[in-house]
CSV table of C-alpha atoms in Angstrom, one decimal:
chain,number,residue,atom,x,y,z
Q,1,MET,CA,5.2,-7.3,4.3
Q,2,ALA,CA,6.5,-5.9,7.3
Q,3,GLU,CA,9.9,-6.2,6.2
Q,4,GLN,CA,8.3,-5.1,3.1
Q,5,GLN,CA,6.3,-1.9,5.2
Q,6,ILE,CA,9.9,-1.1,6.5
Q,7,ALA,CA,12.3,-0.7,3.9
Q,8,ASP,CA,9.7,1.5,2.1
Q,9,ALA,CA,9.3,3.6,5.7
Q,10,ALA,CA,13.0,4.0,5.4
Q,11,GLU,CA,13.4,5.2,1.9
Q,12,SER,CA,11.4,7.9,2.5
Q,13,VAL,CA,13.5,9.8,4.6
Q,14,ARG,CA,16.8,9.3,3.2
Q,15,GLN,CA,17.9,12.0,1.7
Q,16,PRO,CA,19.6,13.1,-0.5
Q,17,GLU,CA,23.6,14.4,1.3
Q,18,LYS,CA,26.0,12.6,2.0
Q,19,GLY,CA,26.6,14.6,5.2
Q,20,PRO,CA,24.5,13.6,8.7
Q,21,SER,CA,21.0,15.2,9.0
Q,22,PRO,CA,19.0,14.9,11.8
Q,23,TRP,CA,16.8,12.3,10.0
Q,24,GLY,CA,20.7,10.2,10.4
Q,25,GLN,CA,18.8,7.6,12.6
Q,26,VAL,CA,15.1,6.8,12.6
Q,27,VAL,CA,14.3,4.3,15.4
Q,28,ALA,CA,11.0,1.9,14.9
Q,29,ALA,CA,10.3,-0.5,17.0
Q,30,LEU,CA,8.0,-4.2,16.0
Q,31,VAL,CA,5.6,-5.8,17.8
Q,32,VAL,CA,5.8,-9.8,17.8
Q,33,VAL,CA,2.9,-11.0,19.8
Q,34,GLY,CA,2.7,-14.3,21.9
Q,35,GLY,CA,4.9,-15.6,19.6
Q,36,LEU,CA,1.9,-16.1,17.2
Q,37,ALA,CA,4.2,-14.3,14.0
Q,38,ALA,CA,2.3,-11.1,14.2
Q,39,LEU,CA,4.6,-8.2,13.5
Q,40,LEU,CA,3.1,-4.5,14.4
Q,41,LEU,CA,5.2,-1.5,12.6
Q,42,SER,CA,5.4,1.4,15.0
Q,43,GLY,CA,4.3,4.8,14.4
Q,44,THR,CA,7.8,6.2,13.4
Q,45,PHE,CA,6.6,6.7,10.7
Q,46,GLN,CA,3.3,9.2,10.4
Q,47,GLN,CA,1.9,11.8,9.2
Q,48,GLU,CA,3.0,15.1,10.2
Q,49,SER,CA,1.1,16.1,13.8
Q,50,GLY,CA,0.3,19.4,12.1
Q,51,ASP,CA,-2.2,17.9,9.8
Q,52,PRO,CA,-5.6,18.0,11.0
Q,53,GLU,CA,-7.4,15.6,9.1
Q,54,PRO,CA,-7.2,12.4,10.3
Q,55,ALA,CA,-5.6,9.3,7.8
Q,56,ALA,CA,-8.0,7.3,5.7
Q,57,CYS,CA,-7.7,4.2,5.6
Q,58,HIS,CA,-5.5,2.7,2.9
Q,59,THR,CA,-4.3,-1.1,1.0
Q,60,SER,CA,-0.9,-1.8,-0.7
Q,61,ASP,CA,-0.9,-2.7,-4.2
Q,62,ASP,CA,0.0,-5.8,-4.0
Q,63,ALA,CA,-2.9,-6.9,-0.9
Q,64,ARG,CA,-4.9,-9.8,-1.7
Q,65,PRO,CA,-8.1,-9.5,-1.2
Q,66,SER,CA,-9.6,-12.7,1.5
Q,67,LYS,CA,-12.8,-14.0,2.8
Q,68,PRO,CA,-15.3,-13.8,4.3
Q,69,VAL,CA,-13.0,-10.5,5.1
Q,70,SER,CA,-10.7,-8.1,4.6
Q,71,GLY,CA,-8.1,-6.0,5.8
Q,72,VAL,CA,-9.5,-3.3,4.3
Q,73,GLN,CA,-13.1,-3.8,5.9
Q,74,LEU,CA,-11.1,-4.8,9.4
Q,75,CYS,CA,-9.2,-1.8,8.8
Q,76,THR,CA,-13.1,0.1,8.1
Q,77,ALA,CA,-14.0,-0.8,11.6
Q,78,LEU,CA,-11.2,-0.2,13.5
Q,79,ASN,CA,-10.2,3.7,11.8
Q,80,ARG,CA,-14.0,5.2,13.6
Q,81,ALA,CA,-14.0,8.4,15.0
Q,82,ASP,CA,-14.5,8.0,18.7
Q,83,LEU,CA,-10.9,5.8,18.4
Q,84,PRO,CA,-8.9,8.8,20.5
Q,85,THR,CA,-11.8,8.6,23.3
Q,86,LEU,CA,-11.5,4.9,23.8
Q,87,LEU,CA,-7.7,5.2,23.9
Q,88,GLY,CA,-8.7,7.4,26.7
Q,89,THR,CA,-6.5,9.7,24.4
Q,90,PRO,CA,-9.5,11.9,22.6
Q,91,THR,CA,-7.4,14.8,21.3
Q,92,GLU,CA,-6.0,12.2,19.1
Q,93,TYR,CA,-6.5,11.0,15.5
Q,94,ALA,CA,-5.5,8.8,13.7
Q,95,MET,CA,-2.3,9.6,12.1
Q,96,ASN,CA,-1.7,6.5,9.8
Q,97,ALA,CA,-4.6,3.7,9.1
Q,98,SER,CA,-4.0,1.1,6.6
Q,99,GLY,CA,-5.5,-2.9,5.9
Q,100,ASN,CA,-3.2,-5.7,4.5
Q,101,GLU,CA,-3.0,-9.1,3.6
Q,102,SER,CA,-0.4,-10.8,5.4
Q,103,VAL,CA,0.8,-14.2,3.1
Q,104,GLY,CA,2.2,-17.1,5.0
Q,105,THR,CA,3.4,-20.5,3.4
Q,106,LYS,CA,-0.9,-22.2,3.3
Q,107,THR,CA,-2.3,-18.4,5.0
Q,108,VAL,CA,-3.6,-15.2,4.4
Q,109,THR,CA,-3.9,-12.7,7.5
Q,110,PRO,CA,-6.3,-9.7,7.0
Q,111,GLU,CA,-4.8,-7.3,9.4
Q,112,ALA,CA,-5.2,-3.8,9.8
Q,113,GLU,CA,-3.7,-1.1,11.6
Q,114,VAL,CA,-4.2,3.2,12.8
Q,115,GLN,CA,-1.6,4.7,14.5
Q,116,LEU,CA,-2.1,7.7,16.8
Q,117,SER,CA,0.4,9.9,18.8
Q,118,THR,CA,-0.3,7.4,21.7
Q,119,TYR,CA,-0.6,4.5,20.6
Q,120,SER,CA,-1.2,1.8,17.7
Q,121,VAL,CA,-4.1,-0.2,17.2
Q,122,LYS,CA,-4.3,-3.4,15.3
Q,123,LEU,CA,-6.6,-5.4,14.8
Q,124,SER,CA,-5.9,-8.9,12.9
Q,125,THR,CA,-8.5,-12.5,12.7
Q,126,SER,CA,-7.0,-16.0,12.1
Q,127,ASP,CA,-9.1,-19.1,11.2
Q,128,ASP,CA,-6.9,-21.0,13.7
Q,129,ASP,CA,-8.8,-23.9,14.4
Q,130,ILE,CA,-7.3,-23.5,18.4
Q,131,PRO,CA,-9.4,-23.2,20.5
Q,132,VAL,CA,-8.9,-19.6,22.3
Q,133,SER,CA,-9.7,-21.3,25.9
Q,134,GLU,CA,-7.1,-23.7,25.0
Q,135,MET,CA,-4.3,-21.0,24.5
Q,136,ALA,CA,-4.3,-19.4,27.6
Q,137,GLY,CA,-1.7,-22.7,28.7
Q,138,PHE,CA,0.5,-21.1,25.7
Q,139,LEU,CA,0.9,-17.1,26.5
Q,140,GLY,CA,2.3,-17.1,29.8
Q,141,ARG,CA,1.1,-16.7,33.2
Q,142,SER,CA,-0.4,-13.6,33.0
Q,143,ALA,CA,-2.5,-14.6,30.7
Q,144,GLN,CA,-6.2,-13.9,31.7
Q,145,ASN,CA,-9.2,-15.7,30.4
Q,146,ARG,CA,-11.9,-12.8,29.9
Q,147,THR,CA,-15.3,-12.1,27.9
Q,148,ILE,CA,-16.3,-10.1,24.6
Q,149,GLY,CA,-19.4,-10.2,23.9
Q,150,GLY,CA,-20.6,-13.5,25.4
Q,151,HIS,CA,-17.1,-15.1,23.6
Q,152,PRO,CA,-14.2,-16.1,24.7
Q,153,ALA,CA,-11.3,-14.5,25.0
Q,154,VAL,CA,-7.3,-14.2,26.2
Q,155,LEU,CA,-5.7,-11.2,27.3
Q,156,TYR,CA,-1.9,-11.4,27.9
Q,157,SER,CA,0.5,-9.1,27.4
Q,158,ASP,CA,4.1,-9.6,25.1
Q,159,ARG,CA,8.0,-7.5,25.0
Q,160,THR,CA,8.1,-5.0,21.8
Q,161,ILE,CA,11.4,-5.4,19.4
Q,162,ALA,CA,13.2,-1.8,19.0
Q,163,LEU,CA,15.4,-1.5,15.5
Q,164,ASN,CA,17.3,1.3,15.3
Q,165,PHE,CA,18.4,2.2,12.2
Q,166,ASN,CA,21.0,3.7,10.7
Q,167,LEU,CA,20.4,5.2,7.1
Q,168,GLY,CA,24.1,6.7,7.0
Q,169,GLY,CA,25.6,3.1,7.6
Q,170,GLY,CA,22.8,0.4,6.5
Q,171,LYS,CA,23.3,-0.9,10.2
Q,172,VAL,CA,20.4,-2.1,12.0
Q,173,ASP,CA,20.5,-2.5,16.0
Q,174,THR,CA,18.1,-4.2,18.1
Q,175,GLY,CA,17.2,-3.7,22.1
Q,176,PRO,CA,13.8,-4.7,24.2
Q,177,GLY,CA,10.9,-2.5,23.7
Q,178,GLY,CA,7.7,-1.8,25.8
Q,179,ILE,CA,4.7,-3.8,26.5
Q,180,ALA,CA,1.9,-4.6,24.1
Q,181,ARG,CA,-1.1,-5.9,25.5
Q,182,SER,CA,-3.0,-8.3,23.8
Q,183,LEU,CA,-6.8,-10.4,23.7
Q,184,LEU,CA,-7.9,-13.0,21.8
Q,185,VAL,CA,-11.5,-12.9,21.2
Q,186,ALA,CA,-13.3,-16.7,19.4
Q,187,LYS,CA,-15.0,-16.0,16.3
Q,188,ASP,CA,-18.5,-17.4,18.7
Q,189,SER,CA,-19.6,-17.8,21.3
Q,190,LYS,CA,-18.7,-22.0,21.0
Q,191,ASP,CA,-15.1,-20.8,20.7
Q,192,GLY,CA,-15.4,-23.8,17.0
Q,193,GLY,CA,-11.7,-22.0,16.0
Q,194,GLY,CA,-10.5,-19.3,14.0
Q,195,PHE,CA,-10.4,-15.8,16.4
Q,196,TYR,CA,-10.2,-11.7,15.8
Q,197,GLU,CA,-6.8,-10.8,17.7
Q,198,VAL,CA,-6.7,-6.7,19.0
Q,199,SER,CA,-3.2,-5.5,20.0
Q,200,ILE,CA,-2.7,-1.6,21.8
Q,201,TRP,CA,0.9,0.0,22.6
Q,202,ARG,CA,2.3,2.8,23.1
Q,203,GLN,CA,4.7,4.7,21.0
Q,204,ASP,CA,6.7,5.9,24.7
Q,205,ASP,CA,7.4,2.9,25.9
Q,206,VAL,CA,4.8,3.0,28.8
Q,207,VAL,CA,2.3,0.0,29.8
Q,208,PRO,CA,-0.8,0.0,27.5
Q,209,ASP,CA,-4.1,0.5,29.6
Q,210,ASP,CA,-5.9,-2.9,29.4
Q,211,LEU,CA,-9.3,-0.5,29.8
Q,212,ALA,CA,-8.2,1.4,27.1
Q,213,LEU,CA,-7.7,-2.2,24.9
Q,214,LEU,CA,-11.4,-3.9,26.0
Q,215,ARG,CA,-12.9,-0.6,25.1
Q,216,VAL,CA,-11.6,-1.2,21.9
Q,217,ALA,CA,-12.2,-4.9,21.4
Q,218,GLU,CA,-16.0,-4.4,22.9
Q,219,THR,CA,-16.9,-1.3,20.5
Q,220,VAL,CA,-15.2,-2.6,17.4
Q,221,LEU,CA,-15.5,-6.2,17.2
Q,222,PRO,CA,-18.9,-5.9,16.5
Q,223,THR,CA,-18.9,-3.9,13.5
Q,224,VAL,CA,-16.4,-6.1,11.8
Q,225,PRO,CA,-18.9,-8.3,9.2
Q,226,ASP,CA,-18.0,-11.6,10.4
Q,227,TRP,CA,-18.7,-10.9,13.5
Q,228,THR,CA,-21.6,-13.2,15.7
Q,229,VAL,CA,-23.3,-12.0,18.4
Q,230,GLY,CA,-22.7,-14.5,21.0
C-alpha cells in the first residue's frame, strides 16, 4: 500500500518536459515504527498551502472494510477541527487526510494519516495478542510505560528513513531522516491484547513534542468507535 502511494505521488509531479525542472527531485520520508513495519508517508505531497479549506478524509479505491473499525473511521476520529491546536500549531490546517486498510499476509490493518505543514500524524490499530505492557522491552531502553484513559501504554521513538527520488533518472537514494514519536495504547484497560498506535513526526526533522502526542492520543482515542472506557 505504501509503495503504491509513493508511486502515485511521484507520478503526479512528473513533468512532460525532458529537460531539468524545479520538480526534478522529490524528497519523501518513511518511518519504520519500532520494528512493527508501519510505513508512514511524509507531507511532501500535499495540498497547495494557499488553499484555506482543511482536507477531508478520503480512501483509496482498493481499501477493504475491516471490523470493528475501518481506516475511514480512524481518519474521521483523527481529522478533527482542533487537531492543529492539540499539536501546538493552531494556525495550521489539515492539508491531506486519508484512511485505508493496509493488507498484510494474514491481517488487515486499519490506518489513517493527517498531514499539516509542521506535523504528520498517523493512527492505526492492531489485533496483535501481545500485551502492551510487555512491549516496552522490545522497543529500546528509551521506551516509557504510560497510561492513556486508563489503558496501559508505551511511549517510544524511532528514526525516519529519508528517500530522495530523482524523477529524471529514476534513481532512489536513502538516508537517515528525523525522529518519530509513537504511543502504543492497549485496546482495553485489562491489556488483553490488541492496541492502537498514534505516531507523530515533523516535516522539518525536529524531534516532535511528546506533550503534543499525548494530547492527541488522550483526545482522539476515546472517539474511536471500538474504544472502551478504562
